[in-house]
Short mmCIF file of C-alpha atoms in Angstrom, two decimals:
data_model
loop_
_atom_site.label_atom_id
_atom_site.label_comp_id
_atom_site.label_asym_id
_atom_site.label_seq_id
_atom_site.Cartn_x
_atom_site.Cartn_y
_atom_site.Cartn_z
CA SER Q 1 -12.23 -6.70 -41.13
CA ASP Q 2 -9.62 -9.39 -41.52
CA VAL Q 3 -9.97 -13.17 -41.13
CA TYR Q 4 -6.67 -14.97 -40.70
CA ARG Q 5 -5.06 -18.16 -39.42
CA PRO Q 6 -2.86 -17.41 -36.38
CA ASP Q 7 0.57 -18.84 -35.60
CA LYS Q 8 -0.37 -20.36 -32.25
CA ALA Q 9 3.17 -21.48 -31.44
CA LYS Q 10 4.40 -17.90 -31.90
CA GLU Q 11 1.47 -16.55 -29.88
CA ALA Q 12 2.27 -18.93 -27.02
CA GLU Q 13 5.94 -17.94 -27.08
CA LYS Q 14 5.28 -14.19 -27.21
CA VAL Q 15 2.39 -14.03 -24.74
CA MET Q 16 2.93 -16.89 -22.28
CA GLY Q 17 6.69 -17.28 -22.65
CA ALA Q 18 6.80 -20.83 -24.02
CA ASP Q 19 4.76 -23.19 -26.20
CA ASP Q 20 4.05 -25.69 -23.42
CA ILE Q 21 0.61 -27.26 -23.04
CA ALA Q 22 1.31 -27.77 -19.32
CA HIS Q 23 0.56 -24.05 -19.09
CA PRO Q 24 -3.24 -23.70 -18.76
CA SER Q 25 -3.47 -20.78 -21.18
CA VAL Q 26 -1.35 -22.55 -23.77
CA ALA Q 27 -3.52 -25.64 -23.36
CA TYR Q 28 -6.61 -23.49 -23.96
CA LEU Q 29 -4.98 -21.87 -26.99
CA ARG Q 30 -3.96 -25.21 -28.49
CA ASN Q 31 -7.02 -27.28 -27.65
CA ARG Q 32 -10.01 -24.93 -27.47
CA ALA Q 33 -9.30 -21.74 -29.41
CA LYS Q 34 -10.62 -21.83 -32.99
CA ASP Q 35 -8.37 -22.04 -36.02
CA LEU Q 36 -9.35 -18.66 -37.47
CA TYR Q 37 -9.12 -15.22 -35.87
CA VAL Q 38 -11.09 -12.12 -36.83
CA GLY Q 39 -9.52 -8.67 -36.61
CA GLY Q 40 -10.61 -5.12 -37.38
CA SER Q 41 -12.84 -2.43 -35.92
CA ILE Q 42 -15.43 -3.48 -33.33
CA GLN Q 43 -19.00 -2.30 -32.97
CA ALA Q 44 -20.85 -3.11 -29.75
CA ILE Q 45 -24.24 -4.70 -30.30
CA GLN Q 46 -25.18 -5.96 -26.84
CA LEU Q 47 -23.38 -6.24 -23.53
CA PRO Q 48 -22.87 -9.73 -22.08
CA THR Q 49 -25.65 -10.89 -19.77
CA TYR Q 50 -24.71 -12.05 -16.27
CA HIS Q 51 -26.98 -13.70 -13.74
CA ASP Q 52 -24.65 -13.61 -10.73
CA TYR Q 53 -23.55 -10.58 -8.69
CA VAL Q 54 -25.18 -8.18 -11.14
CA SER Q 55 -24.87 -5.24 -8.72
CA LEU Q 56 -21.09 -5.70 -8.62
CA ARG Q 57 -20.56 -5.67 -12.38
CA PHE Q 58 -19.72 -2.34 -14.03
CA THR Q 59 -18.67 -1.35 -17.52
CA PRO Q 60 -15.65 0.96 -17.71
CA SER Q 61 -17.87 3.98 -18.36
CA GLU Q 62 -20.18 3.07 -15.46
CA LEU Q 63 -17.28 2.77 -13.05
CA ARG Q 64 -15.71 6.02 -14.23
CA ALA Q 65 -19.08 7.73 -13.76
CA HIS Q 66 -19.30 6.30 -10.24
CA PHE Q 67 -15.88 7.69 -9.35
CA LYS Q 68 -16.87 11.06 -10.76
CA LYS Q 69 -20.11 11.07 -8.76
CA MET Q 70 -18.18 10.22 -5.59
CA ALA Q 71 -15.52 12.86 -6.41
CA TRP Q 72 -12.77 10.24 -6.33
CA ARG Q 73 -9.88 11.92 -8.13
CA LYS Q 74 -7.29 9.27 -7.25
CA VAL Q 75 -8.13 5.58 -7.27
CA VAL Q 76 -5.74 2.75 -6.37
CA ALA Q 77 -6.85 -0.45 -8.12
CA PHE Q 78 -6.10 -3.83 -6.55
CA GLN Q 79 -6.39 -7.00 -8.60
CA THR Q 80 -6.63 -10.46 -7.13
CA ARG Q 81 -7.66 -13.90 -8.28
CA ASN Q 82 -7.51 -15.25 -4.72
CA PRO Q 83 -9.58 -14.72 -1.57
CA MET Q 84 -8.57 -11.56 0.29
CA HIS Q 85 -7.50 -11.56 3.93
CA ARG Q 86 -6.54 -9.02 6.55
CA ALA Q 87 -3.04 -8.40 5.18
CA HIS Q 88 -4.51 -7.44 1.79
CA ARG Q 89 -6.81 -4.99 3.51
CA GLU Q 90 -3.89 -3.43 5.36
CA LEU Q 91 -1.67 -3.04 2.29
CA THR Q 92 -4.47 -1.49 0.20
CA VAL Q 93 -5.42 0.96 2.95
CA ARG Q 94 -1.77 1.98 3.35
CA ALA Q 95 -1.35 2.41 -0.40
CA ALA Q 96 -4.45 4.62 -0.57
CA ARG Q 97 -3.54 6.76 2.43
CA GLN Q 98 -0.02 7.33 1.19
CA ARG Q 99 -1.44 8.69 -2.06
CA LEU Q 100 -4.54 10.42 -0.63
CA ALA Q 101 -6.62 8.10 -2.77
CA ASN Q 102 -9.53 5.68 -2.65
CA VAL Q 103 -9.40 1.94 -3.30
CA LEU Q 104 -10.94 -0.12 -6.08
CA ILE Q 105 -11.04 -3.83 -5.23
CA HIS Q 106 -11.18 -5.28 -8.75
CA PRO Q 107 -10.92 -9.09 -8.69
CA VAL Q 108 -11.06 -11.19 -11.84
CA VAL Q 109 -14.00 -13.59 -12.06
CA GLY Q 110 -13.19 -15.30 -15.34
CA MET Q 111 -10.90 -18.26 -15.99
CA THR Q 112 -7.93 -18.33 -13.63
CA LYS Q 113 -5.51 -21.15 -12.84
CA PRO Q 114 -6.43 -24.79 -12.18
CA GLY Q 115 -6.86 -25.28 -8.46
CA ASP Q 116 -7.87 -21.68 -7.74
CA VAL Q 117 -10.85 -21.03 -5.47
CA ASP Q 118 -14.07 -20.64 -7.45
CA HIS Q 119 -15.31 -17.09 -7.94
CA TYR Q 120 -18.53 -17.62 -5.96
CA THR Q 121 -16.54 -18.34 -2.81
CA ARG Q 122 -14.11 -15.54 -3.51
CA VAL Q 123 -16.82 -12.94 -4.03
CA ARG Q 124 -18.40 -13.87 -0.69
CA VAL Q 125 -14.98 -13.26 0.89
CA TYR Q 126 -14.64 -9.88 -0.85
CA GLN Q 127 -18.12 -8.87 0.32
CA ALA Q 128 -17.23 -9.85 3.89
CA ILE Q 129 -14.05 -7.80 3.96
CA MET Q 130 -15.44 -4.59 2.43
CA PRO Q 131 -17.09 -3.36 5.69
CA LYS Q 132 -13.64 -3.57 7.32
CA TYR Q 133 -12.43 -0.64 5.22
CA PRO Q 134 -12.83 2.92 6.54
CA ASN Q 135 -16.23 4.24 5.59
CA GLY Q 136 -16.25 5.60 2.04
CA MET Q 137 -12.70 4.52 1.20
CA ALA Q 138 -13.22 1.44 -0.97
CA HIS Q 139 -15.46 0.09 -3.73
CA LEU Q 140 -15.84 -3.51 -4.95
CA ALA Q 141 -16.36 -4.28 -8.65
CA LEU Q 142 -15.90 -7.56 -10.52
CA LEU Q 143 -13.79 -7.87 -13.69
CA PRO Q 144 -14.90 -10.52 -16.23
CA LEU Q 145 -11.41 -11.45 -17.38
CA ALA Q 146 -9.60 -14.70 -18.17
CA MET Q 147 -6.14 -14.77 -16.63
CA ARG Q 148 -3.32 -15.77 -18.96
CA MET Q 149 -0.71 -16.28 -16.21
CA ALA Q 150 1.73 -14.51 -18.54
CA GLY Q 151 3.78 -12.57 -15.98
CA PRO Q 152 5.11 -9.03 -16.62
CA ARG Q 153 3.43 -8.47 -19.99
CA GLU Q 154 0.08 -9.43 -18.51
CA ALA Q 155 0.71 -6.94 -15.69
CA VAL Q 156 1.00 -4.19 -18.34
CA TRP Q 157 -2.25 -5.37 -19.91
CA HIS Q 158 -3.94 -5.32 -16.50
CA ALA Q 159 -2.71 -1.77 -15.95
CA ILE Q 160 -4.25 -0.70 -19.27
CA ILE Q 161 -7.56 -2.30 -18.27
CA ARG Q 162 -7.58 -0.52 -14.89
CA LYS Q 163 -6.80 2.79 -16.57
CA ASN Q 164 -9.85 2.25 -18.78
CA TYR Q 165 -11.94 1.64 -15.67
CA GLY Q 166 -10.85 4.96 -14.18
CA ALA Q 167 -8.00 4.00 -11.86
CA THR Q 168 -5.01 6.33 -11.50
CA HIS Q 169 -2.81 3.86 -9.61
CA PHE Q 170 -2.40 0.09 -9.85
CA ILE Q 171 -0.92 -2.26 -7.25
CA VAL Q 172 1.53 -4.69 -8.87
CA GLY Q 173 2.93 -7.69 -7.03
CA ARG Q 174 6.41 -9.10 -7.58
CA ASP Q 175 4.84 -12.24 -9.13
CA HIS Q 176 1.80 -10.53 -10.66
CA ALA Q 177 0.00 -12.98 -13.01
CA GLY Q 178 2.86 -15.31 -12.11
CA LYS Q 179 4.30 -17.64 -14.71
CA PHE Q 180 3.05 -21.21 -14.55
CA LYS Q 181 5.46 -23.77 -13.12
CA SER Q 182 5.90 -26.49 -15.75
CA VAL Q 183 6.99 -30.04 -15.13
CA ASN Q 184 9.25 -29.97 -18.21
CA ALA Q 185 11.06 -26.81 -16.93
CA GLN Q 186 10.42 -24.65 -20.00
CA PHE Q 187 9.13 -22.12 -17.49
CA PRO Q 188 11.59 -20.95 -14.82
CA ALA Q 189 10.73 -21.15 -11.16
CA SER Q 190 8.10 -18.61 -10.19
CA SER Q 191 10.41 -17.19 -7.51
CA GLN Q 192 12.54 -15.58 -10.23
CA PHE Q 193 9.67 -13.16 -11.01
CA THR Q 194 11.20 -12.17 -14.34
CA SER Q 195 9.95 -12.26 -17.90
CA LEU Q 196 10.99 -14.74 -20.57
CA GLN Q 197 9.80 -12.31 -23.24
CA ASP Q 198 11.55 -9.32 -21.59
CA PRO Q 199 14.65 -10.71 -19.81
CA GLY Q 200 15.36 -9.17 -16.42
CA LYS Q 201 11.99 -7.39 -16.26
CA THR Q 202 9.62 -7.99 -13.36
CA PRO Q 203 5.93 -7.06 -13.51
CA ALA Q 204 6.62 -3.93 -11.46
CA THR Q 205 9.59 -2.77 -13.54
CA LEU Q 206 7.79 -3.34 -16.84
CA VAL Q 207 4.68 -1.42 -15.75
CA THR Q 208 6.87 1.37 -14.39
CA GLU Q 209 8.81 1.51 -17.67
CA PHE Q 210 5.61 2.31 -19.56
CA LYS Q 211 3.83 4.36 -16.88
CA ASP Q 212 3.92 7.60 -18.88
CA GLU Q 213 2.45 5.93 -21.95
CA LEU Q 214 -0.08 4.04 -19.83
CA ALA Q 215 -0.96 7.15 -17.79
CA ILE Q 216 -1.28 5.07 -14.65
CA GLU Q 217 1.15 4.87 -11.73
CA MET Q 218 2.50 1.56 -10.50
CA VAL Q 219 2.15 0.92 -6.75
CA PRO Q 220 4.42 -1.83 -5.41
CA PHE Q 221 2.76 -4.64 -3.48
CA GLN Q 222 3.96 -4.32 0.13
CA MET Q 223 4.44 -7.68 1.80
CA MET Q 224 2.76 -7.56 5.22
CA THR Q 225 3.41 -9.51 8.38
CA TYR Q 226 1.47 -9.80 11.62
CA ILE Q 227 3.24 -8.49 14.73
CA PRO Q 228 1.73 -10.35 17.70
CA SER Q 229 3.14 -7.93 20.27
CA LEU Q 230 1.45 -5.02 18.49
CA GLU Q 231 -1.65 -6.99 17.43
CA GLU Q 232 -1.52 -5.51 13.93
CA TYR Q 233 -0.07 -5.98 10.45
CA GLN Q 234 2.95 -4.01 9.32
CA PRO Q 235 5.01 -3.98 6.12
CA ILE Q 236 7.80 -6.51 6.26
CA ASP Q 237 10.26 -3.89 5.00
CA GLU Q 238 9.19 -1.19 7.47
CA GLY Q 239 11.77 -2.22 10.09
CA LEU Q 240 14.03 0.69 11.00
CA TYR Q 241 12.63 3.10 8.44
CA ASN Q 242 13.85 6.54 9.41
CA SER Q 243 14.68 6.37 13.11
CA GLY Q 244 12.30 3.66 14.28
CA LYS Q 245 9.95 6.19 15.86
CA ASP Q 246 6.76 4.63 14.49
CA SER Q 247 7.67 1.15 15.69
CA ILE Q 248 8.51 2.51 19.15
CA ALA Q 249 5.23 4.45 19.25
CA ARG Q 250 3.17 1.39 18.30
CA ALA Q 251 4.94 -0.79 20.85
CA LEU Q 252 4.50 1.88 23.52
CA GLN Q 253 0.77 2.07 22.79
CA VAL Q 254 0.43 -1.68 23.36
CA THR Q 255 2.44 -1.47 26.58
CA LEU Q 256 0.34 1.40 27.95
CA ASN Q 257 -2.91 -0.30 26.99
CA GLN Q 258 -1.75 -3.27 29.01
CA GLN Q 259 -1.30 -0.99 32.03
CA GLY Q 260 -4.97 0.01 31.72
CA GLY Q 261 -6.67 3.01 33.32
CA ARG Q 262 -7.14 5.23 30.27
CA SER Q 263 -7.39 4.95 26.50
CA VAL Q 264 -4.23 5.55 24.49
CA SER Q 265 -4.44 7.38 21.14
CA LEU Q 266 -1.68 7.06 18.54
CA LEU Q 267 -0.92 9.85 16.05
CA LEU Q 268 1.61 8.62 13.50
CA GLY Q 269 3.22 11.19 11.24
CA GLU Q 270 2.15 9.47 8.02
CA THR Q 271 -1.46 9.15 9.16
CA VAL Q 272 -1.70 12.76 10.35
CA ARG Q 273 -0.20 14.00 7.08
CA SER Q 274 -2.82 12.15 5.01
CA GLU Q 275 -5.84 12.76 7.24
CA LEU Q 276 -5.20 16.16 8.83
CA SER Q 277 -2.52 18.03 6.87
CA SER Q 278 -2.80 16.74 3.32
CA GLU Q 279 -2.60 20.24 1.85
CA LEU Q 280 0.68 21.08 3.61
CA GLY Q 281 4.08 20.71 2.02
CA PHE Q 282 7.47 20.33 3.68
CA SER Q 283 8.64 23.92 3.96
CA VAL Q 284 9.77 25.16 7.37
CA GLU Q 285 6.43 26.88 7.99
CA ASP Q 286 4.34 23.93 6.78
CA ARG Q 287 6.29 21.54 9.00
CA HIS Q 288 5.77 23.91 11.95
CA LYS Q 289 2.04 24.16 11.22
CA ASN Q 290 1.76 20.37 11.02
CA ILE Q 291 3.31 19.96 14.49
CA GLN Q 292 0.99 22.59 15.96
CA ARG Q 293 -2.04 20.77 14.55
CA ILE Q 294 -0.83 17.59 16.19
CA ALA Q 295 -0.39 19.47 19.47
CA PHE Q 296 -3.94 20.84 19.23
CA VAL Q 297 -5.48 17.42 18.57
CA SER Q 298 -3.37 15.87 21.32
CA ALA Q 299 -4.46 18.48 23.87
CA GLU Q 300 -8.13 17.95 22.98
CA LEU Q 301 -7.80 14.19 23.34
CA SER Q 302 -5.93 14.58 26.61
CA ARG Q 303 -8.59 16.92 27.99
CA ALA Q 304 -11.13 14.19 27.19
CA GLY Q 305 -9.16 11.75 29.30
CA ALA Q 306 -6.96 9.98 26.75
CA ALA Q 307 -3.23 9.53 26.73
CA VAL Q 308 -1.67 10.50 23.40
CA ILE Q 309 1.43 9.23 21.64
CA ALA Q 310 2.43 11.45 18.73
CA ALA Q 311 5.16 10.31 16.38
CA PRO Q 312 5.81 12.89 13.64
CA ILE Q 313 9.16 14.05 12.35
CA ALA Q 314 9.63 17.27 14.31
CA PRO Q 315 13.00 18.66 13.23
CA TYR Q 316 12.78 22.18 14.66
CA GLU Q 317 13.27 23.23 18.27
CA ARG Q 318 10.72 26.07 18.09
CA SER Q 319 8.01 23.67 16.86
CA ARG Q 320 8.65 21.24 19.71
CA ALA Q 321 8.68 24.07 22.25
CA ALA Q 322 5.42 25.50 20.93
CA ALA Q 323 3.81 22.04 21.03
CA ARG Q 324 4.90 21.54 24.64
CA GLU Q 325 3.56 24.95 25.65
CA HIS Q 326 0.18 24.35 23.99
CA VAL Q 327 -0.33 20.90 25.52
CA VAL Q 328 0.71 21.91 29.04
CA SER Q 329 -1.54 24.99 28.96
CA SER Q 330 -4.53 23.50 27.14
CA ALA Q 331 -4.73 19.80 28.00
CA GLY Q 332 -6.59 20.36 31.24
CA PRO Q 333 -5.70 19.43 34.82
CA GLY Q 334 -2.75 17.10 35.00
CA GLY Q 335 -1.78 17.64 31.38
CA ASN Q 336 1.82 16.53 30.95
CA PHE Q 337 4.24 16.54 28.05
CA PHE Q 338 7.19 14.19 27.66
CA LEU Q 339 9.66 14.60 24.81
CA ILE Q 340 11.33 11.41 23.63
CA HIS Q 341 14.31 11.80 21.32
CA VAL Q 342 14.91 8.77 19.10
CA ALA Q 343 18.59 9.43 18.46
CA THR Q 344 19.20 6.71 15.92
CA PRO Q 345 22.28 7.71 13.86
CA LEU Q 346 21.53 8.86 10.32
CA GLU Q 347 23.81 6.23 8.81
CA VAL Q 348 21.88 3.48 10.62
CA ALA Q 349 18.51 4.77 9.44
CA GLU Q 350 19.85 5.21 5.92
CA LYS Q 351 21.39 1.75 5.77
CA ALA Q 352 18.12 0.16 6.89
CA ASP Q 353 16.01 2.11 4.38
CA ARG Q 354 14.95 -0.63 1.98
CA LYS Q 355 12.48 1.67 0.26
CA GLY Q 356 15.31 3.78 -1.11
CA VAL Q 357 13.92 7.08 0.18
CA TYR Q 358 17.30 8.31 1.44
CA ALA Q 359 18.92 7.37 -1.87
CA ARG Q 360 16.30 9.37 -3.75
CA ALA Q 361 16.90 12.34 -1.46
CA ARG Q 362 20.66 12.18 -2.02
CA ARG Q 363 20.06 12.12 -5.79
CA GLY Q 364 18.02 15.29 -5.40
CA GLU Q 365 14.71 13.64 -6.33
CA ILE Q 366 13.21 14.61 -2.93
CA LYS Q 367 13.77 18.15 -1.69
CA GLY Q 368 13.73 19.33 1.92
CA PHE Q 369 14.47 15.86 3.31
CA THR Q 370 15.30 15.93 7.01
CA GLY Q 371 18.91 14.95 7.65
CA ILE Q 372 19.97 15.27 4.00
CA ASP Q 373 19.24 18.78 2.69
CA ASP Q 374 17.16 20.05 5.61
CA VAL Q 375 18.42 20.61 9.13
CA TYR Q 376 17.52 18.46 12.11
CA GLU Q 377 17.90 20.35 15.39
CA SER Q 378 18.59 17.84 18.13
CA PRO Q 379 16.44 18.42 21.24
CA LYS Q 380 18.22 20.33 23.99
CA ALA Q 381 16.02 19.07 26.81
CA ALA Q 382 14.57 15.68 25.87
CA ASP Q 383 13.01 13.80 28.80
CA ILE Q 384 14.25 10.49 27.40
CA THR Q 385 16.77 9.67 24.65
CA VAL Q 386 16.79 6.25 22.99
CA ASP Q 387 18.73 4.72 20.08
CA ILE Q 388 17.51 1.61 18.28
CA SER Q 389 21.03 0.88 17.09
CA GLN Q 390 21.92 0.21 20.74
CA GLN Q 391 18.65 -1.27 22.05
CA THR Q 392 15.85 -3.36 20.65
CA ILE Q 393 12.36 -1.86 20.65
CA PRO Q 394 11.11 -4.27 23.38
CA GLU Q 395 14.11 -3.29 25.52
CA ILE Q 396 13.28 0.39 25.03
CA VAL Q 397 9.57 0.28 25.85
CA HIS Q 398 9.93 -2.14 28.75
CA SER Q 399 12.87 -0.42 30.42
CA THR Q 400 12.21 0.83 33.95
CA SER Q 401 13.27 4.41 33.21
CA PHE Q 402 11.10 4.61 30.11
CA ILE Q 403 7.93 3.31 31.77
CA SER Q 404 8.42 5.39 34.91
CA TYR Q 405 8.45 8.55 32.81
CA ILE Q 406 5.55 7.57 30.56
CA PHE Q 407 3.19 5.81 32.96
CA LEU Q 408 1.13 8.96 33.54
CA LEU Q 409 1.56 10.05 29.94
CA ASP Q 410 -0.48 12.81 28.34
CA LEU Q 411 1.59 13.39 25.24
CA THR Q 412 4.72 11.98 23.74
CA VAL Q 413 6.19 13.88 20.79
CA GLU Q 414 8.72 11.85 18.83
CA PRO Q 415 11.06 14.17 16.90
#
């Protein structure tokens, strides 16, 4: 063991970014931390005793054992020091589904920032939101940690902690453990989201830089916004991703629900991939099989009386033809099939792709990407053709020709 006197000014500079007592962690370091530190190997004698929320407190080994018992191979950890709301639920569910993973809600319940909501109130909020997750998807556990508000370097530390608790993925916000705003301006405005210790590095970029060493994958925090016309949250950057087919499908579902008369089911490509075809790849045959599964589910729903909007990427003519044939022959009396071609130009979809997926495909990081190194066969006999570079989504779904075709809808396949 080693007993030594620390250089607190250096510690404040290296950890928090500046030796400024306006920062709560620097104030704690300067005014409450003892003058001597002890270093060396550690031997556990007794775990801390807690009297609140005992059932929600797990050691790293206990939580890893829980994941093993539940057969959770991929776990997306979400940290928060604030109350959660609906947008947080949406972004964590999306992150998990995109990675075929489960969710660990892992809020800190130690010292946070002055003015933060107390942990008793926050835990009641977390407990209230957990039943809103799909059954079996998420688990709540409390983390007894004091926040340092140290920005990117603290995000790396948090990633290490979540790895120890059994997580494989970690959601990192742009201002994760955001730097404290100081009245004497030693700390830059929080909106810069960069590190004083590591210039130009954001929490996300720093965690990503060390992801191989950390053995945990960084998941970017997707900003969400509520779309009143759709009555749901969507990522702010979703916009015209790909051709706009998902946005059209969601808007069409709302419009048809307003018409009444029958329930309207929505099968988005991303959701079907994660829930129904997770084992399939993106070869020609796997893509064909995925479309036929969607056709089968759509026909079954239609036979039960529902209208179905399906919005996968369906690049091959034979797949679309087979889907049409199956639905018309198997969906029961009155089963119809309408093919809507979203003919948004590739350059428009690529320009609006803020996630950089097209750029990755052009660099060869993604193989078999439709429109880049895999063919897209334009439909020869689409019932309706739309283009979001020429019309807004409300104009498309509320147009007379569009509604007259779809009013008695049984299936819409969006290629």
